[in-house]
CSV table of C-alpha atoms and ligand atoms in Angstrom, one decimal:
chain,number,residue,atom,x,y,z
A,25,UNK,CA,0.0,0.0,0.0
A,26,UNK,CA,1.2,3.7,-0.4
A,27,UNK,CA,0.1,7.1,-0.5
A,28,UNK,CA,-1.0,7.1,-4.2
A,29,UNK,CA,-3.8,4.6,-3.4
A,30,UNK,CA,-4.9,5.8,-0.1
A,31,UNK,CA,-5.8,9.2,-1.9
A,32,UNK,CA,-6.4,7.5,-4.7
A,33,UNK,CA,-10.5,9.1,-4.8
A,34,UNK,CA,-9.8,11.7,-2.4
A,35,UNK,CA,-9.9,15.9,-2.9
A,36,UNK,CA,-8.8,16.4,0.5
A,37,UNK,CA,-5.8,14.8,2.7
A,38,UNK,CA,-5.4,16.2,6.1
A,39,UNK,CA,-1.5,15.6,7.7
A,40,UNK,CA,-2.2,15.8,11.5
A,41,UNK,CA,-0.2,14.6,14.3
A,42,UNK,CA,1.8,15.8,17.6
A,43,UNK,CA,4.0,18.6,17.3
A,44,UNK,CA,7.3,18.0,15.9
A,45,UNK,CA,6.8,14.5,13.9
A,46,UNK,CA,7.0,15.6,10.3
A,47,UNK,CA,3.5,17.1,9.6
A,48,UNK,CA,4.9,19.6,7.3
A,49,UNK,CA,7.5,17.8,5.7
A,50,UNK,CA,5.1,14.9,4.8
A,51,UNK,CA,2.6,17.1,3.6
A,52,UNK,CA,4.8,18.6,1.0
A,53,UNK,CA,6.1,15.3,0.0
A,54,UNK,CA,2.2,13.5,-0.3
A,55,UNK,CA,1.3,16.9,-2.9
A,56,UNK,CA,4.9,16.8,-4.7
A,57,UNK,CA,4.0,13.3,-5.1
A,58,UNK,CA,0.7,13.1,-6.4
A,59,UNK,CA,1.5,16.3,-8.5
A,60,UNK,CA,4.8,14.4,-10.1
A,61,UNK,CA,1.9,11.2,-11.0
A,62,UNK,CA,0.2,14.0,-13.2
A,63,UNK,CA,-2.4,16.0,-10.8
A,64,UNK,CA,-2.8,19.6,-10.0
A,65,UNK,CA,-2.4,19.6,-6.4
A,66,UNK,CA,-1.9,22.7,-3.7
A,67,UNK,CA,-0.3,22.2,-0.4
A,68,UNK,CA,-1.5,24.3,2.4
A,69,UNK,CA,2.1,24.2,4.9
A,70,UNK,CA,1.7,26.1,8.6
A,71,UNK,CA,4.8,27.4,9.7
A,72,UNK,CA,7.5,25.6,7.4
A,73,UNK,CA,11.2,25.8,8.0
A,74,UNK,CA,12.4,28.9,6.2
A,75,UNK,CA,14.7,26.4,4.6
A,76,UNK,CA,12.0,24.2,3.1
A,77,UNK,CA,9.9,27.3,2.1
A,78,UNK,CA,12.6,28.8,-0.2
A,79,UNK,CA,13.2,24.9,-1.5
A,80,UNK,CA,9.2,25.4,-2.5
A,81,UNK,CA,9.8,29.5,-3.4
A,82,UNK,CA,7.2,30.1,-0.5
A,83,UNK,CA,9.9,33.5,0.0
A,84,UNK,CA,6.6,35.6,1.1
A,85,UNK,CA,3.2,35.0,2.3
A,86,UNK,CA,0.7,36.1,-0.4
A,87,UNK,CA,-1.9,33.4,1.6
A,88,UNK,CA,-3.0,31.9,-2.1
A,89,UNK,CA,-1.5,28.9,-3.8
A,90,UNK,CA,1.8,29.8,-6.1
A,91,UNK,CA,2.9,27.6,-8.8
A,92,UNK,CA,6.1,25.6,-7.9
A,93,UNK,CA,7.9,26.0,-10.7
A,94,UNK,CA,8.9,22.4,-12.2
A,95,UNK,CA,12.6,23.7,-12.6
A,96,UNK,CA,12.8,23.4,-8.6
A,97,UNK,CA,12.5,19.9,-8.8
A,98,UNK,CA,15.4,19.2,-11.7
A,99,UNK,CA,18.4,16.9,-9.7
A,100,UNK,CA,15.9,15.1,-7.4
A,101,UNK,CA,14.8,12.3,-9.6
A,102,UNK,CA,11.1,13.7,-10.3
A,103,UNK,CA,9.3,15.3,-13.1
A,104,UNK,CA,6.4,16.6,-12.7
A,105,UNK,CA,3.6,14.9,-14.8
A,106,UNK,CA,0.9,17.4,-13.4
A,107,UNK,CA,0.9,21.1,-11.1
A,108,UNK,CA,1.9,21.6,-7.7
A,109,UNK,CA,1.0,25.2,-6.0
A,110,UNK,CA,1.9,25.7,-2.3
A,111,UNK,CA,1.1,28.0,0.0
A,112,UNK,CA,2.3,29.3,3.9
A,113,UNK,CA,-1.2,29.9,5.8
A,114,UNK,CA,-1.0,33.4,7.1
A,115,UNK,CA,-4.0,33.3,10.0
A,116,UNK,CA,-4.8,36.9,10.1
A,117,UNK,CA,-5.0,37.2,6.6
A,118,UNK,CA,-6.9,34.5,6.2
A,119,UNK,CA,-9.2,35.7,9.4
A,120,UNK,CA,-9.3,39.2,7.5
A,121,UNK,CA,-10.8,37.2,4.4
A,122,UNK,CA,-13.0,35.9,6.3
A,123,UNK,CA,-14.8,39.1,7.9
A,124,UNK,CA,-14.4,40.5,4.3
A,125,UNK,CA,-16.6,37.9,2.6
A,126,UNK,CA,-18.9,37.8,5.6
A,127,UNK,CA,-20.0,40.8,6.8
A,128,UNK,CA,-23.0,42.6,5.1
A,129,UNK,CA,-20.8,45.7,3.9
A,130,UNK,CA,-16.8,46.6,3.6
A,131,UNK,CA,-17.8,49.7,5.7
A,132,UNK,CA,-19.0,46.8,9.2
A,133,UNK,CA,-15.5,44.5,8.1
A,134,UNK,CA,-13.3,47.1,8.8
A,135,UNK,CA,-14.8,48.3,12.0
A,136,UNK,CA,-14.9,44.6,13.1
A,137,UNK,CA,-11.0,44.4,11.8
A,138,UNK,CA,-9.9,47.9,13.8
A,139,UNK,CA,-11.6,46.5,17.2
A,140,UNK,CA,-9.2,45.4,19.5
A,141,UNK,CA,-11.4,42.1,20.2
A,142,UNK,CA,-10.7,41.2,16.9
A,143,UNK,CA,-7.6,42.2,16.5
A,144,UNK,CA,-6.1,39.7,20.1
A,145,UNK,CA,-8.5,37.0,18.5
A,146,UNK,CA,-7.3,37.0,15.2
A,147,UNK,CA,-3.5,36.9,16.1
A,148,UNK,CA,-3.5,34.6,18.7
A,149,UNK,CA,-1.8,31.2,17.6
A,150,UNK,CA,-3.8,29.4,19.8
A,151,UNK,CA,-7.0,28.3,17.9
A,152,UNK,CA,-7.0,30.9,15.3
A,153,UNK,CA,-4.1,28.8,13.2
A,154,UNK,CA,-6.7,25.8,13.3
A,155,UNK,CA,-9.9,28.1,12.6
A,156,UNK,CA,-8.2,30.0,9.7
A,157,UNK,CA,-6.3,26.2,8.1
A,158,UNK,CA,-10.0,25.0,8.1
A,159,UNK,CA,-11.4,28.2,6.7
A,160,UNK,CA,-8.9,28.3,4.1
A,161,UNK,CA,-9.2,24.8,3.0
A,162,UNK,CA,-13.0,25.5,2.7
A,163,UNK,CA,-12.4,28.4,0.6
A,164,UNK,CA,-9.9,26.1,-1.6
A,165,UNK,CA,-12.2,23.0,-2.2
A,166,UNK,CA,-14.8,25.5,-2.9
A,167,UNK,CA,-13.3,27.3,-5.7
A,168,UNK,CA,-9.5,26.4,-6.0
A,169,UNK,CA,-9.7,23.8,-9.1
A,170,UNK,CA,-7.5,21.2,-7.7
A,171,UNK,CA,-7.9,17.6,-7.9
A,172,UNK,CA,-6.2,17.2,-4.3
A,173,UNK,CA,-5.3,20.2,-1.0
A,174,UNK,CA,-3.0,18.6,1.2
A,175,UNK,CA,-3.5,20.5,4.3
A,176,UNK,CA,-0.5,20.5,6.8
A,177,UNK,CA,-1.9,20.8,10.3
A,178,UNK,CA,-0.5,23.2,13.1
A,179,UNK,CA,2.1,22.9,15.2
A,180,UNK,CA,0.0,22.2,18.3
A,181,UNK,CA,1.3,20.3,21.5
A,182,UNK,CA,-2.2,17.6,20.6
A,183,UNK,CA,-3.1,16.6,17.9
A,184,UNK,CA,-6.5,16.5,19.1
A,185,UNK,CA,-7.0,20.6,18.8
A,186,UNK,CA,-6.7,20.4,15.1
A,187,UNK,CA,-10.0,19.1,16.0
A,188,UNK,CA,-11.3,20.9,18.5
A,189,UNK,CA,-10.3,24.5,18.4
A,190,UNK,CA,-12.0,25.7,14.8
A,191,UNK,CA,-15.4,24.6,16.6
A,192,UNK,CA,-14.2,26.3,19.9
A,193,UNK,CA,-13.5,29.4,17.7
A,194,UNK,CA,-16.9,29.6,16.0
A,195,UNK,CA,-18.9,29.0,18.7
A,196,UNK,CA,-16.8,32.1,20.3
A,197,UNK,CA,-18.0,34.4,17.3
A,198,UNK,CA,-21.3,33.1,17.2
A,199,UNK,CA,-21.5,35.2,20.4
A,200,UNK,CA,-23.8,32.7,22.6
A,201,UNK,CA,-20.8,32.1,25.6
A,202,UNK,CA,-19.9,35.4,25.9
A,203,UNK,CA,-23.0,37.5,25.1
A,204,UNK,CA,-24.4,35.5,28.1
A,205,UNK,CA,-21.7,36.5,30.1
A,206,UNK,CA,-21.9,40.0,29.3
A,207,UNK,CA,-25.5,40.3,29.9
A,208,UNK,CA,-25.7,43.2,32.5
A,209,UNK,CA,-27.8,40.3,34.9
A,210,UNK,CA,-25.6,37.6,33.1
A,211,UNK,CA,-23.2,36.0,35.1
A,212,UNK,CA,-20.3,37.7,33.8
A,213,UNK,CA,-21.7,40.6,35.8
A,214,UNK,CA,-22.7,38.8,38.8
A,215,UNK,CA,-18.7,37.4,39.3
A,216,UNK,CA,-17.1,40.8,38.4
A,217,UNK,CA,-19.5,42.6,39.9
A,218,UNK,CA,-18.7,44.9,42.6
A,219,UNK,CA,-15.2,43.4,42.7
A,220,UNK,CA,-14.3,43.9,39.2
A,221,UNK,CA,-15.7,47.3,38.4
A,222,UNK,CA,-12.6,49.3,40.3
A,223,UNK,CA,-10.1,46.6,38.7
A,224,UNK,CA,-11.3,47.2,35.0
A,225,UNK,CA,-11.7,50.8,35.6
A,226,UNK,CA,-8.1,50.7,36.7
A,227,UNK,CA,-6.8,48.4,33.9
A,228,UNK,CA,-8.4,50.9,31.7
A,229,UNK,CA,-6.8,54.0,32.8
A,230,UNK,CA,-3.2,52.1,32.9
A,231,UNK,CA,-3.5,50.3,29.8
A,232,UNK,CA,-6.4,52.3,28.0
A,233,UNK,CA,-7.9,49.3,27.0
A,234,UNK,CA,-11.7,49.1,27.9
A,235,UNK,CA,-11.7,45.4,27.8
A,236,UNK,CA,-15.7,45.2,28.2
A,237,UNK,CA,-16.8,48.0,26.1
A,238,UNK,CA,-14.6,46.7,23.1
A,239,UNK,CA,-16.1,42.9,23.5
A,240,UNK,CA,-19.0,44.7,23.6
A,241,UNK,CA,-18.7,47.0,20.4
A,242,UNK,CA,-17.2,43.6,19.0
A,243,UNK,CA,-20.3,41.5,19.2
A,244,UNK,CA,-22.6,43.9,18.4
A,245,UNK,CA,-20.6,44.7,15.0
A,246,UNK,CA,-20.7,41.2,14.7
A,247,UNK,CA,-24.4,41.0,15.4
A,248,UNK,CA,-26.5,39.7,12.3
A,249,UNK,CA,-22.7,37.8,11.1
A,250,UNK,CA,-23.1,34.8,13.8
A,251,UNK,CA,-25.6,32.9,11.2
A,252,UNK,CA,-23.4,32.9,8.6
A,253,UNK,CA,-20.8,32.2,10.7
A,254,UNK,CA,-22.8,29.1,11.9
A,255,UNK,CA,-23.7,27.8,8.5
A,256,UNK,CA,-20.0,28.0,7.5
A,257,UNK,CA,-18.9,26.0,10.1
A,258,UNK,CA,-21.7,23.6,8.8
A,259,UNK,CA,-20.7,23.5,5.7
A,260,UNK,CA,-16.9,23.4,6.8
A,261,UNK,CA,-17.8,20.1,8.7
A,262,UNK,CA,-19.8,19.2,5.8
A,263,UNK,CA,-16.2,18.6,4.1
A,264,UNK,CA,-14.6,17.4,6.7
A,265,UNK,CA,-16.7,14.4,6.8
A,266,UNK,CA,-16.6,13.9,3.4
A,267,UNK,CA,-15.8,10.6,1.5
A,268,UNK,CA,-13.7,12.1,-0.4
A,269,UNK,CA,-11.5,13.6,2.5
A,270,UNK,CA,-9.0,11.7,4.7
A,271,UNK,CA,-7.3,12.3,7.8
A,272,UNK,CA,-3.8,11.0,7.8
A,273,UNK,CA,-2.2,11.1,10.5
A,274,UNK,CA,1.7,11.3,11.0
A,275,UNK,CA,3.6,10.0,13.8
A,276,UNK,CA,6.8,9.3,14.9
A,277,UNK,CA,7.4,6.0,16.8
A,278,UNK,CA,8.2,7.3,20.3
A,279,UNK,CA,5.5,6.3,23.1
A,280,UNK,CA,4.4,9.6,23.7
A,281,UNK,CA,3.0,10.8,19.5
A,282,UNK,CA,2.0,7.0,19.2
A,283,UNK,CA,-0.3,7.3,22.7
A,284,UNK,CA,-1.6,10.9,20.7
A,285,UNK,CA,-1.9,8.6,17.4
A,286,UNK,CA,-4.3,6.0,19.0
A,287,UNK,CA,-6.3,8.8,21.0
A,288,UNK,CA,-6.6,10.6,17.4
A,289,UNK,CA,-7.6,7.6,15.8
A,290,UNK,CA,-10.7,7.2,18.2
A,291,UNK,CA,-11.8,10.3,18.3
A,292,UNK,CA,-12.1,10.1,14.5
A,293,UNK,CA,-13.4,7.0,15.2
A,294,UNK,CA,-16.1,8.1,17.3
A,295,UNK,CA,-16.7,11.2,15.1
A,296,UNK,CA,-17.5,9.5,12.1
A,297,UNK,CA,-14.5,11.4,10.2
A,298,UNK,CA,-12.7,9.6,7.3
A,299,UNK,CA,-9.8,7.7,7.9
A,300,UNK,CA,-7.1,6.8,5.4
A,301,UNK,CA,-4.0,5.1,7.4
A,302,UNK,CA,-0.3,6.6,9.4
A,303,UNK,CA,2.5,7.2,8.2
A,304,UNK,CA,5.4,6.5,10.9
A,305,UNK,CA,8.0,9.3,10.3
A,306,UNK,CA,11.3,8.8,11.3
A,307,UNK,CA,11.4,5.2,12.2
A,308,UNK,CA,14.4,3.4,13.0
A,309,UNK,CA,14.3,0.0,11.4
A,310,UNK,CA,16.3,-2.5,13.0
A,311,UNK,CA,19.2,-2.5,10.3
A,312,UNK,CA,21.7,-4.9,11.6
A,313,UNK,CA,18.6,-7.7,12.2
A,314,UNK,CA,17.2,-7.3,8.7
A,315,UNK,CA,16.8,-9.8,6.7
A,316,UNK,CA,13.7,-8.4,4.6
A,317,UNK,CA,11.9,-8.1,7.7
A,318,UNK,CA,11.7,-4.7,9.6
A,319,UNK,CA,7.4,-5.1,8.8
A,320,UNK,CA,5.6,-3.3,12.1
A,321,UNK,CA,5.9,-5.8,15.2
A,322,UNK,CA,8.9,-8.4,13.7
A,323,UNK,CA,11.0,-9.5,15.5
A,324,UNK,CA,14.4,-7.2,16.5
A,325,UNK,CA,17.5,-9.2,16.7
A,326,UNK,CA,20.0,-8.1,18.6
A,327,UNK,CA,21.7,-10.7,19.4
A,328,UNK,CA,24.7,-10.2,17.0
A,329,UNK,CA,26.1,-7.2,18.8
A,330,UNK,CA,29.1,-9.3,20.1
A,331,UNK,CA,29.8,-10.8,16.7
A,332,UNK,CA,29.9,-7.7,15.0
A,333,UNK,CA,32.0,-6.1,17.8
A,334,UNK,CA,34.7,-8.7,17.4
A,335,UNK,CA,34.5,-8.0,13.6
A,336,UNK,CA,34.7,-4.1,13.6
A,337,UNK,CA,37.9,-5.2,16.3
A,338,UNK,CA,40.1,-6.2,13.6
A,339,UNK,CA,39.3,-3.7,10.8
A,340,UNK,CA,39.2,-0.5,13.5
A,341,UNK,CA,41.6,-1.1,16.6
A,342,UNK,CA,39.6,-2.4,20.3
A,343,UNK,CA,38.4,1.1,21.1
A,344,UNK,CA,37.1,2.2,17.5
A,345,UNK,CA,35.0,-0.5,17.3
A,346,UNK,CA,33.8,-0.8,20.9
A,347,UNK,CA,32.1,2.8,20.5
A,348,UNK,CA,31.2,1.7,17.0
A,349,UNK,CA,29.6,-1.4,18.6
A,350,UNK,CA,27.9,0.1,21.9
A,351,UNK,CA,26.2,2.6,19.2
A,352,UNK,CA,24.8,0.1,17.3
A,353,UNK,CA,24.0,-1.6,20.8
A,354,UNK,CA,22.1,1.9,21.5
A,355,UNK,CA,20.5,1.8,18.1
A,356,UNK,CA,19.2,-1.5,18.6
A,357,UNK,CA,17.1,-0.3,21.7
A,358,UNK,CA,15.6,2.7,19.7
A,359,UNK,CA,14.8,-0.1,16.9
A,360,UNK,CA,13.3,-2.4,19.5
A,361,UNK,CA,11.0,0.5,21.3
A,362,UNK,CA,9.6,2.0,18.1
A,363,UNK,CA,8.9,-1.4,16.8
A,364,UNK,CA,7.2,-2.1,20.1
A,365,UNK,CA,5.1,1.4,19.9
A,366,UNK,CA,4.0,0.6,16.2
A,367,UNK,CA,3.0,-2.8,17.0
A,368,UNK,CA,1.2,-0.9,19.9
A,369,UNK,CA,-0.8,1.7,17.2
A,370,UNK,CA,-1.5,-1.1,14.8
A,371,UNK,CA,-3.4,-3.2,17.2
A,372,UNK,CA,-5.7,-0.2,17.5
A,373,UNK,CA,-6.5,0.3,13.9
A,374,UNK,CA,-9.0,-1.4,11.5
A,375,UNK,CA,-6.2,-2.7,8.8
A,376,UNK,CA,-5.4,0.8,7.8
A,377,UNK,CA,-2.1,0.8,6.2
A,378,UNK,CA,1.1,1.8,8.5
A,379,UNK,CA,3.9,3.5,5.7
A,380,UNK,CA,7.2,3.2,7.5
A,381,UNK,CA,9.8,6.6,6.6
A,382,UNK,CA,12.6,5.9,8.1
A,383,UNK,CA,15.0,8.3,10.5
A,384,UNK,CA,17.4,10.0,8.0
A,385,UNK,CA,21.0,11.1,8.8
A,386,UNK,CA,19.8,15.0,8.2
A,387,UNK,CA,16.6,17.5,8.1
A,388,UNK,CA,14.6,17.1,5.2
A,389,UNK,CA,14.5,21.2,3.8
A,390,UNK,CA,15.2,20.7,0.1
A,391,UNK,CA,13.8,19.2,-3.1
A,392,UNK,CA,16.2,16.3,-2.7
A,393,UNK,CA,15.0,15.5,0.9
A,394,UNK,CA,11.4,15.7,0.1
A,395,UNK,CA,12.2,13.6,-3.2
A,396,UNK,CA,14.0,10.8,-0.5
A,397,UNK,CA,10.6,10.7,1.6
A,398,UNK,CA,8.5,10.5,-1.4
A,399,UNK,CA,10.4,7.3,-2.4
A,400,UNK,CA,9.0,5.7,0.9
A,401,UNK,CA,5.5,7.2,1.2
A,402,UNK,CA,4.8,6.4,-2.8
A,403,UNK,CA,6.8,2.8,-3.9
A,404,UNK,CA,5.0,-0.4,-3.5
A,405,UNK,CA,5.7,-2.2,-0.4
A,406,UNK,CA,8.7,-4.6,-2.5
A,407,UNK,CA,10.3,-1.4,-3.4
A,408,UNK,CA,10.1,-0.4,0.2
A,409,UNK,CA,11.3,-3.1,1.3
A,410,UNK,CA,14.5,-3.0,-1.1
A,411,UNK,CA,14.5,1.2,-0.1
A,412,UNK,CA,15.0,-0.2,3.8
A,413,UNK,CA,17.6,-3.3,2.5
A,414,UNK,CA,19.7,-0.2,1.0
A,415,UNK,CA,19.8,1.3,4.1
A,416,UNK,CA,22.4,-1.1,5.7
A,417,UNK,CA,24.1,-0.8,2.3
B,526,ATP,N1,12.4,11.2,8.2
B,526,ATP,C1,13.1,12.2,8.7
B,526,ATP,N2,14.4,12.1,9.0
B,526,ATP,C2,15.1,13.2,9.5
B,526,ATP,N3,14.5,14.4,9.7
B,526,ATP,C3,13.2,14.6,9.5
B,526,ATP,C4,12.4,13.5,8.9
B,526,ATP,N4,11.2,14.0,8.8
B,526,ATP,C5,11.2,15.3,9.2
B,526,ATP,N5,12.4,15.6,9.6
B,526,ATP,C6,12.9,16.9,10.1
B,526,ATP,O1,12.2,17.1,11.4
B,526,ATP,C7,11.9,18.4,11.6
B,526,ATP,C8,10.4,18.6,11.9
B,526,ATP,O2,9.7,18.3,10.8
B,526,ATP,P1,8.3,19.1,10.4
B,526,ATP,O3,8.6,20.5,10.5
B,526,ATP,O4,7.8,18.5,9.1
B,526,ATP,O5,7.4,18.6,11.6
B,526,ATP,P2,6.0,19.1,12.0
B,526,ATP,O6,5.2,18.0,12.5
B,526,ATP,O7,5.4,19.9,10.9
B,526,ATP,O8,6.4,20.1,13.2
B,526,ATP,P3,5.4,21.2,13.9
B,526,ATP,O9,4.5,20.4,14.8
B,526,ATP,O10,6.4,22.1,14.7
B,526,ATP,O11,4.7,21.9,12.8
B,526,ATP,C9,12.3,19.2,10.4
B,526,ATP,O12,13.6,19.8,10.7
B,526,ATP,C10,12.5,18.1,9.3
B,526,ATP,O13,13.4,18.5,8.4
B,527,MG,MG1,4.8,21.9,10.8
């Protein structure tokens, strides 16, 4: 199994996971991929390493698709058959959009966009980076044209708030939570109260912010918006639920993303949102054991530590190969534990495919890189397995 089937009838491919495990890089490499098989397919990246960015010529954030050029991709083994376009979300930008093409007149968004409200909402990377990658992935399927939007997830700590914050956010704008709270006999009242009044008066002098009268003006500009904002997030879950979209989630094999894999994996589970499989980033397959195995769960050898020691001896001097040996001793372990985890994640899934990218000796940030994981997330699983056997080569 690879990538190119999963997606195989899919429009949408969502790359979520822990912080840290490869979301971005695999997303690029899934859309360079199915672009280089011959489709036009955009790639939505959060936050990329400057490094990979330029490798895409992401230099500035216009927040719409570019064209990669095809030139960028001459030395790394692929052509592109089809069209890839990328693009770095930019969250206030795309939260600016938003208020443009919903509120009733251009005169109303830019009072909303001057109010201070808006202004702390709109920036803050907490939840509006989730809001604003669903809102522009909305926008895309609507009218982008492409036969695939990978959609790189933010870098949150959970993978679980991909999920959670866009609906947090919305709910926020629709106004119920806080208008209650700012009722003058809502509860918001009836906690500040007496209490509070001196405090925000003070807080306003020192800082000049009126913190309740701009909520205020902010819901009541947004007043008449929260349908629309209601139906969009309908329609937005509408997509997300879609057969045609999948949720792939990346991983790397230490306990602690792999416990976050199996959590995500029930919660889409139990939300009825599609699933297409994992891909394991930066595995460490157990090289010195290998002997076409290295499949999720087989069995790690390391037994042959002392053998090899006494080998390396003769070619590199006692101490060489000692450090040389306790190293491969230490790499053993790591092989052993993320076997362990994936066997772990695997018993929790319905036979969705587990692709297997192995640990590389240095980042992925350039054509060439991206080309090297593609060869793993894309070849059959014989060609994987000869991709692994060249490994120990
Ligand atoms: N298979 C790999 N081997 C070695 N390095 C890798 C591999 N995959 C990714 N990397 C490197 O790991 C780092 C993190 O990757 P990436 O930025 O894609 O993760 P992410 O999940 O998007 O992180 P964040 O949650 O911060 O957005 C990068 O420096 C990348 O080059
Ligand atoms: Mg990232």
């Amino acid at each position: 199994m690879n990538v190119a089937e999963l997606l195989a009838d899919k429009r949408v491919c969502v790359c979520a996971g822990s912080g840290g495990v490869g979301k971005t890089t695999t997303a690029a490499a899934i859309a360079l991929g199915v672009a280089a098989a011959g489709a036009r397919v955009a790639v939505v990246t959060i936050d990329p390493a400057r490094r990979l960015a330029n490798a895409l010529g992401l230099e500035q954030l216009d927040n719409e698709p570019t064209r990669v050029d095809p030139e960028r991709l001459r030395g790394s083994g692929l052509e592109l058959a089809g069209e890839l376009w990328a693009m770095m979300l930019d969250p206030k930008r795309t939260f600016d959009e938003l208020i443009d093409r919903v509120a009733p007149s251009g005169e109303r968004a830019e009072e909303i966009k001057a109010n201070r409200v808006y202004r702390e909402l709109s920036t803050a990377v907490s939840g509006s980076q989730e809001f604003t990658a669903v809102s522009k992935l909305y926008e895309l399927a609507e009218t982008g044209g492409f036969d695939l939007l990978v959609l790189d997830t933010p870098p949150s700590r959970s993978a679980l708030e991909f999920l959670d914050a866009p609906g947090r956010l919305t709910s926020f704008l629709e106004g119920r939570a806080l208008k209650a709270f700012l009722r003058p006999t809502g509860i918001g009242m009836r906690v500040l109260g007496r209490g509070a009044g001196p405090l925000l008066g003070a807080l306003r002098r020192v800082t000049g912010i009126d913190v309740i009268a701009d909520a205020t003006t902010f819901f009541s500009l947004l007043g008449g918006m929260t349908s629309e904002f209601s139906a969009r997030a309908a329609r937005v879950e509408r997509l997300l639920h879609a057969p045609e979209t999948a949720f792939l989630l990346v991983t790397s094999a230490e306990s602690e993303p792999i416990d976050e894999a199996v959590w995500f994996r029930r919660t889409l589970r139990d939300r009825g949102l599609p699933f297409a499989g994992v891909v394991v980033n930066r595995f460490h397959h157990d090289l010195g054991a290998r002997g076409g195995a290295g499949a999720p769960g087989g069995d790690a050898d390391i037994g042959g530590d002392a053998g090899i020691g006494g080998a390396l001896a003769h070619a590199l001097g006692a101490e060489l190969a000692g450090r040389v040996a306790s190293n491969l001793s230490d790499y053993h372990v790591l092989a052993e534990r993320d076997a362990a985890n994936v066997a772990r994640l695997e018993a929790e899934l319905d036979g969705e495919p587990i692709l297997l990218v192995p640990q590389f000796d240095g980042d992925v940030h350039d054509v060439a890189g991206l080309a090297r994981l593609h060869r793993y997330l894309f070849s059959s699983d014989s060609e994987r397995t000869m991709l692994i056997d060249d490994l120990v080569a």
